[in-house]
Tab-separated table of C-alpha atoms in Angstrom:
chain	number	residue	atom	x	y	z
A	1	LYS	CA	54.790	92.343	259.473
A	2	GLN	CA	52.550	90.116	261.570
A	3	GLU	CA	49.083	89.439	260.188
A	4	VAL	CA	46.385	87.671	262.154
A	5	THR	CA	43.380	86.085	260.487
A	6	GLN	CA	40.301	84.704	262.181
A	7	ILE	CA	37.859	82.306	260.630
A	8	PRO	CA	34.898	82.327	260.532
A	9	ALA	CA	34.006	86.010	260.710
A	10	ALA	CA	30.644	85.092	262.206
A	11	LEU	CA	29.188	81.947	263.687
A	12	SER	CA	25.701	81.122	264.898
A	13	VAL	CA	25.077	77.953	266.899
A	14	PRO	CA	22.307	76.493	269.055
A	15	GLU	CA	22.769	76.436	272.790
A	16	GLY	CA	24.707	73.438	274.098
A	17	GLU	CA	26.806	72.941	270.999
A	18	ASN	CA	30.580	72.644	271.176
A	19	LEU	CA	32.419	74.958	268.814
A	20	VAL	CA	35.864	75.920	267.579
A	21	LEU	CA	37.141	79.327	266.589
A	22	ASN	CA	40.224	79.534	264.417
A	23	CYS	CA	43.124	81.953	264.370
A	24	SER	CA	46.162	81.979	262.096
A	25	PHE	CA	49.231	84.192	262.107
A	26	THR	CA	51.936	84.770	259.528
A	27	ASP	CA	55.014	85.279	261.713
A	28	SER	CA	55.663	82.291	263.963
A	29	ALA	CA	58.179	84.226	266.075
A	30	ILE	CA	55.632	85.134	268.705
A	31	TYR	CA	56.057	85.630	272.440
A	32	ASN	CA	52.511	84.768	273.408
A	33	LEU	CA	49.049	84.445	271.929
A	34	GLN	CA	45.968	85.701	273.699
A	35	TRP	CA	42.241	85.266	273.241
A	36	PHE	CA	39.868	88.041	274.251
A	37	ARG	CA	36.156	88.482	274.426
A	38	GLN	CA	34.479	91.769	273.554
A	39	ASP	CA	30.841	92.524	274.209
A	40	PRO	CA	29.145	95.196	272.049
A	41	GLY	CA	30.368	98.670	272.923
A	42	LYS	CA	32.619	97.346	275.659
A	43	GLY	CA	36.323	96.823	276.233
A	44	LEU	CA	38.290	93.595	276.133
A	45	THR	CA	38.069	90.729	278.559
A	46	SER	CA	41.097	88.464	278.561
A	47	LEU	CA	40.132	84.802	278.296
A	48	LEU	CA	43.336	82.851	277.884
A	49	LEU	CA	46.992	83.653	277.300
A	50	ILE	CA	49.278	80.974	275.895
A	51	GLN	CA	52.997	81.355	276.321
A	52	SER	CA	55.075	80.559	273.244
A	53	SER	CA	56.462	77.464	274.981
A	54	GLN	CA	53.004	76.106	275.766
A	55	ARG	CA	50.657	74.063	273.620
A	56	GLU	CA	47.376	74.864	275.322
A	57	GLN	CA	45.589	76.601	278.147
A	58	THR	CA	42.269	75.772	279.771
A	59	SER	CA	39.825	77.809	281.789
A	60	GLY	CA	36.449	76.327	282.587
A	61	ARG	CA	34.640	75.542	279.346
A	62	LEU	CA	37.351	77.205	277.269
A	63	ASN	CA	40.420	75.549	275.826
A	64	ALA	CA	42.939	77.324	273.625
A	65	SER	CA	45.653	75.566	271.677
A	66	LEU	CA	48.756	76.910	270.006
A	67	ASP	CA	50.814	75.432	267.167
A	68	LYS	CA	53.598	77.896	266.464
A	69	SER	CA	55.125	75.911	263.634
A	70	SER	CA	51.926	76.022	261.599
A	71	GLY	CA	50.965	79.505	262.775
A	72	ARG	CA	47.612	78.448	264.192
A	73	SER	CA	45.577	78.660	267.338
A	74	THR	CA	42.107	77.436	268.160
A	75	LEU	CA	39.649	78.382	270.869
A	76	TYR	CA	37.342	75.563	271.836
A	77	ILE	CA	34.142	76.407	273.691
A	78	ALA	CA	32.310	73.505	275.232
A	79	ALA	CA	28.575	73.386	275.882
A	80	SER	CA	27.953	76.880	274.556
A	81	GLN	CA	25.483	79.176	276.320
A	82	PRO	CA	23.629	82.316	275.172
A	83	GLY	CA	25.877	84.308	277.514
A	84	ASP	CA	28.835	83.291	275.377
A	85	SER	CA	27.529	85.479	272.569
A	86	ALA	CA	30.193	88.094	271.862
A	87	THR	CA	33.070	88.869	269.527
A	88	TYR	CA	36.156	86.770	270.155
A	89	LEU	CA	39.504	88.298	269.275
A	90	CYS	CA	42.807	86.545	268.809
A	91	ALA	CA	46.014	88.539	269.256
A	92	CYS	CA	49.721	87.764	268.939
A	93	TYR	CA	52.586	89.318	270.819
A	94	SER	CA	55.546	89.617	268.488
A	95	GLY	CA	58.069	91.992	267.022
A	96	GLY	CA	61.299	91.364	268.872
A	97	SER	CA	62.554	94.602	270.378
A	98	ASN	CA	59.657	96.363	268.654
A	99	TYR	CA	57.189	94.475	270.814
A	100	LYS	CA	53.619	94.717	269.535
A	101	LEU	CA	50.253	93.082	269.904
A	102	THR	CA	48.515	92.366	266.611
A	103	PHE	CA	44.811	91.611	266.585
A	104	GLY	CA	42.662	89.615	264.226
A	105	LYS	CA	39.325	91.016	263.111
A	106	GLY	CA	37.440	88.707	265.402
A	107	THR	CA	34.696	86.127	265.196
A	108	LEU	CA	31.177	87.249	266.089
A	109	LEU	CA	29.573	84.365	267.967
A	110	THR	CA	25.854	84.095	268.496
A	111	VAL	CA	24.522	81.283	270.675
A	112	ASN	CA	20.791	80.838	270.209
A	113	PRO	CA	18.612	79.638	273.109
B	1	GLY	CA	45.500	92.777	290.166
B	2	ALA	CA	46.640	94.438	286.910
B	3	VAL	CA	43.730	96.838	286.575
B	4	VAL	CA	43.726	99.609	283.983
B	5	SER	CA	41.197	102.416	284.047
B	6	GLN	CA	40.211	104.974	281.451
B	7	HIS	CA	38.481	108.294	281.843
B	8	PRO	CA	36.103	109.348	280.548
B	9	SER	CA	34.213	106.263	279.436
B	10	TRP	CA	32.427	108.314	276.814
B	11	VAL	CA	32.595	111.862	275.507
B	12	ILE	CA	30.664	113.905	272.983
B	13	CYS	CA	32.246	117.065	271.649
B	14	LYS	CA	31.856	119.610	268.909
B	15	SER	CA	34.034	119.579	265.837
B	16	GLY	CA	37.216	121.589	266.333
B	17	THR	CA	37.556	121.035	270.054
B	18	SER	CA	40.250	118.975	271.767
B	19	VAL	CA	39.548	115.979	273.943
B	20	LYS	CA	41.841	114.377	276.520
B	21	ILE	CA	41.555	110.733	277.500
B	22	GLU	CA	43.358	109.367	280.548
B	23	CYS	CA	44.694	105.868	281.005
B	24	ARG	CA	45.816	104.741	284.454
B	25	SER	CA	47.368	101.569	285.768
B	26	LEU	CA	45.829	101.237	289.207
B	27	ASP	CA	47.891	98.577	290.928
B	28	PHE	CA	51.116	98.304	288.981
B	29	GLN	CA	53.729	100.461	287.343
B	30	ALA	CA	53.631	100.570	283.582
B	31	THR	CA	56.738	101.712	281.790
B	32	THR	CA	54.955	101.155	278.507
B	33	MET	CA	51.378	101.975	277.564
B	34	PHE	CA	49.664	101.467	274.231
B	35	TRP	CA	46.834	103.324	272.534
B	36	TYR	CA	44.433	101.602	270.138
B	37	ARG	CA	41.411	102.715	268.199
B	38	GLN	CA	38.551	100.588	267.014
B	39	PHE	CA	35.997	101.481	264.365
B	40	PRO	CA	32.580	99.786	264.383
B	41	LYS	CA	32.805	96.098	263.538
B	42	GLN	CA	36.549	96.366	263.049
B	43	SER	CA	39.429	95.090	265.106
B	44	LEU	CA	41.765	97.097	267.302
B	45	MET	CA	44.468	99.037	265.495
B	46	LEU	CA	47.559	100.134	267.370
B	47	MET	CA	48.008	103.902	267.185
B	48	ALA	CA	51.098	104.452	269.288
B	49	THR	CA	53.373	103.055	271.946
B	50	SER	CA	54.050	105.286	274.904
B	51	ASN	CA	57.120	104.925	277.105
B	52	GLU	CA	57.316	106.742	280.411
B	53	GLY	CA	59.464	109.826	280.188
B	54	SER	CA	60.055	109.704	276.435
B	55	LYS	CA	58.284	110.501	273.202
B	56	ALA	CA	55.648	108.152	271.912
B	57	THR	CA	56.253	105.980	268.868
B	58	TYR	CA	53.452	106.326	266.360
B	59	GLU	CA	52.331	103.718	263.873
B	60	GLN	CA	52.430	104.476	260.195
B	61	GLY	CA	49.549	106.664	259.115
B	62	VAL	CA	48.812	108.054	262.582
B	63	GLU	CA	49.259	111.825	262.807
B	64	LYS	CA	51.376	112.644	265.835
B	65	ASP	CA	50.237	116.280	265.837
B	66	LYS	CA	46.635	115.134	265.800
B	67	PHE	CA	46.923	112.547	268.546
B	68	LEU	CA	49.150	113.885	271.313
B	69	ILE	CA	50.360	111.312	273.777
B	70	ASN	CA	51.945	112.057	277.129
B	71	HIS	CA	53.277	109.440	279.534
B	72	ALA	CA	54.574	111.538	282.385
B	73	SER	CA	54.407	108.954	285.138
B	74	LEU	CA	54.554	105.204	285.568
B	75	THR	CA	50.815	105.046	286.126
B	76	LEU	CA	49.352	107.611	283.765
B	77	SER	CA	49.268	108.153	280.027
B	78	THR	CA	47.049	110.648	278.238
B	79	LEU	CA	45.822	110.817	274.666
B	80	THR	CA	44.663	114.209	273.414
B	81	VAL	CA	42.706	114.328	270.190
B	82	THR	CA	43.349	117.831	268.912
B	83	SER	CA	40.880	119.739	266.748
B	84	ALA	CA	38.616	116.726	266.638
B	85	HIS	CA	36.490	116.066	263.573
B	86	PRO	CA	33.647	113.600	262.973
B	87	GLU	CA	36.036	111.121	261.355
B	88	ASP	CA	37.878	110.901	264.686
B	89	SER	CA	34.776	109.389	266.260
B	90	SER	CA	35.833	105.973	267.432
B	91	PHE	CA	36.381	103.698	270.402
B	92	TYR	CA	39.785	104.366	271.961
B	93	ILE	CA	41.332	101.681	274.178
B	94	CYS	CA	44.559	101.850	276.122
B	95	SER	CA	46.637	99.049	277.546
B	96	ALA	CA	49.556	98.881	279.921
B	97	ARG	CA	52.450	96.500	280.123
B	98	ASP	CA	53.362	95.159	283.523
B	99	TRP	CA	57.051	94.572	284.125
B	100	GLY	CA	56.304	92.176	286.952
B	101	PRO	CA	55.791	88.440	286.542
B	102	SER	CA	53.338	89.059	283.676
B	103	TYR	CA	55.814	91.210	281.780
B	104	ASN	CA	54.806	89.838	278.405
B	105	GLU	CA	51.140	90.655	278.828
B	106	GLN	CA	49.176	93.823	278.191
B	107	PHE	CA	46.251	94.761	280.400
B	108	PHE	CA	43.453	96.691	278.784
B	109	GLY	CA	41.323	99.573	279.917
B	110	PRO	CA	37.557	99.569	279.394
B	111	GLY	CA	37.743	101.994	276.472
B	112	THR	CA	36.493	105.506	275.730
B	113	ARG	CA	33.767	106.168	273.189
B	114	LEU	CA	34.430	109.474	271.405
B	115	THR	CA	31.689	111.051	269.332
B	116	VAL	CA	32.504	114.244	267.451
B	117	LEU	CA	29.506	116.182	266.190
């Protein structure tokens, strides 16, 4: 059974700081890994999806890496802004024919002006 | 592209009533849709996987008679919470799997906030 862990559970940083969010997963046989953003009381916004054959994906100030062999992914946010404040969720697609998406509990990010 | 809608976005109901939530894929056909629930400050938990034209597959611990899922077309799945009770209050999110070029990706709806009084 796939388990996804995110560390830290919460992070508070001053505006402008670069930061890294961590995600680990127990079953390395994943199809893809995806990072989402969730604002309070809202649905999910997809940030980056990394195919299992890829090592990283970039979008603007965001960079996500994937190391399947070690079961880890990181989300790097450069030059953080108060608008980046949200919960960031990591999720793995796995399960073979029983295809499923397993979520971590998320990291609550607060960027202080 | 790949837009998923949910209706209603929020609903308040009395204990004992049934509530239906719709999930639609607006610009693609989804042979598979997924239903999740999320409690406050918790992550998303998969409730069931819905395949068009067949019975849904429920995750362990999810009551199939309590949460009725119908996926009658390639663009619509419904979740009915039967005889709702306060403990069913939660945020319900659906997703749909696109069998086009992004076939390994799920696209999420905006969620439905259910409050049972």
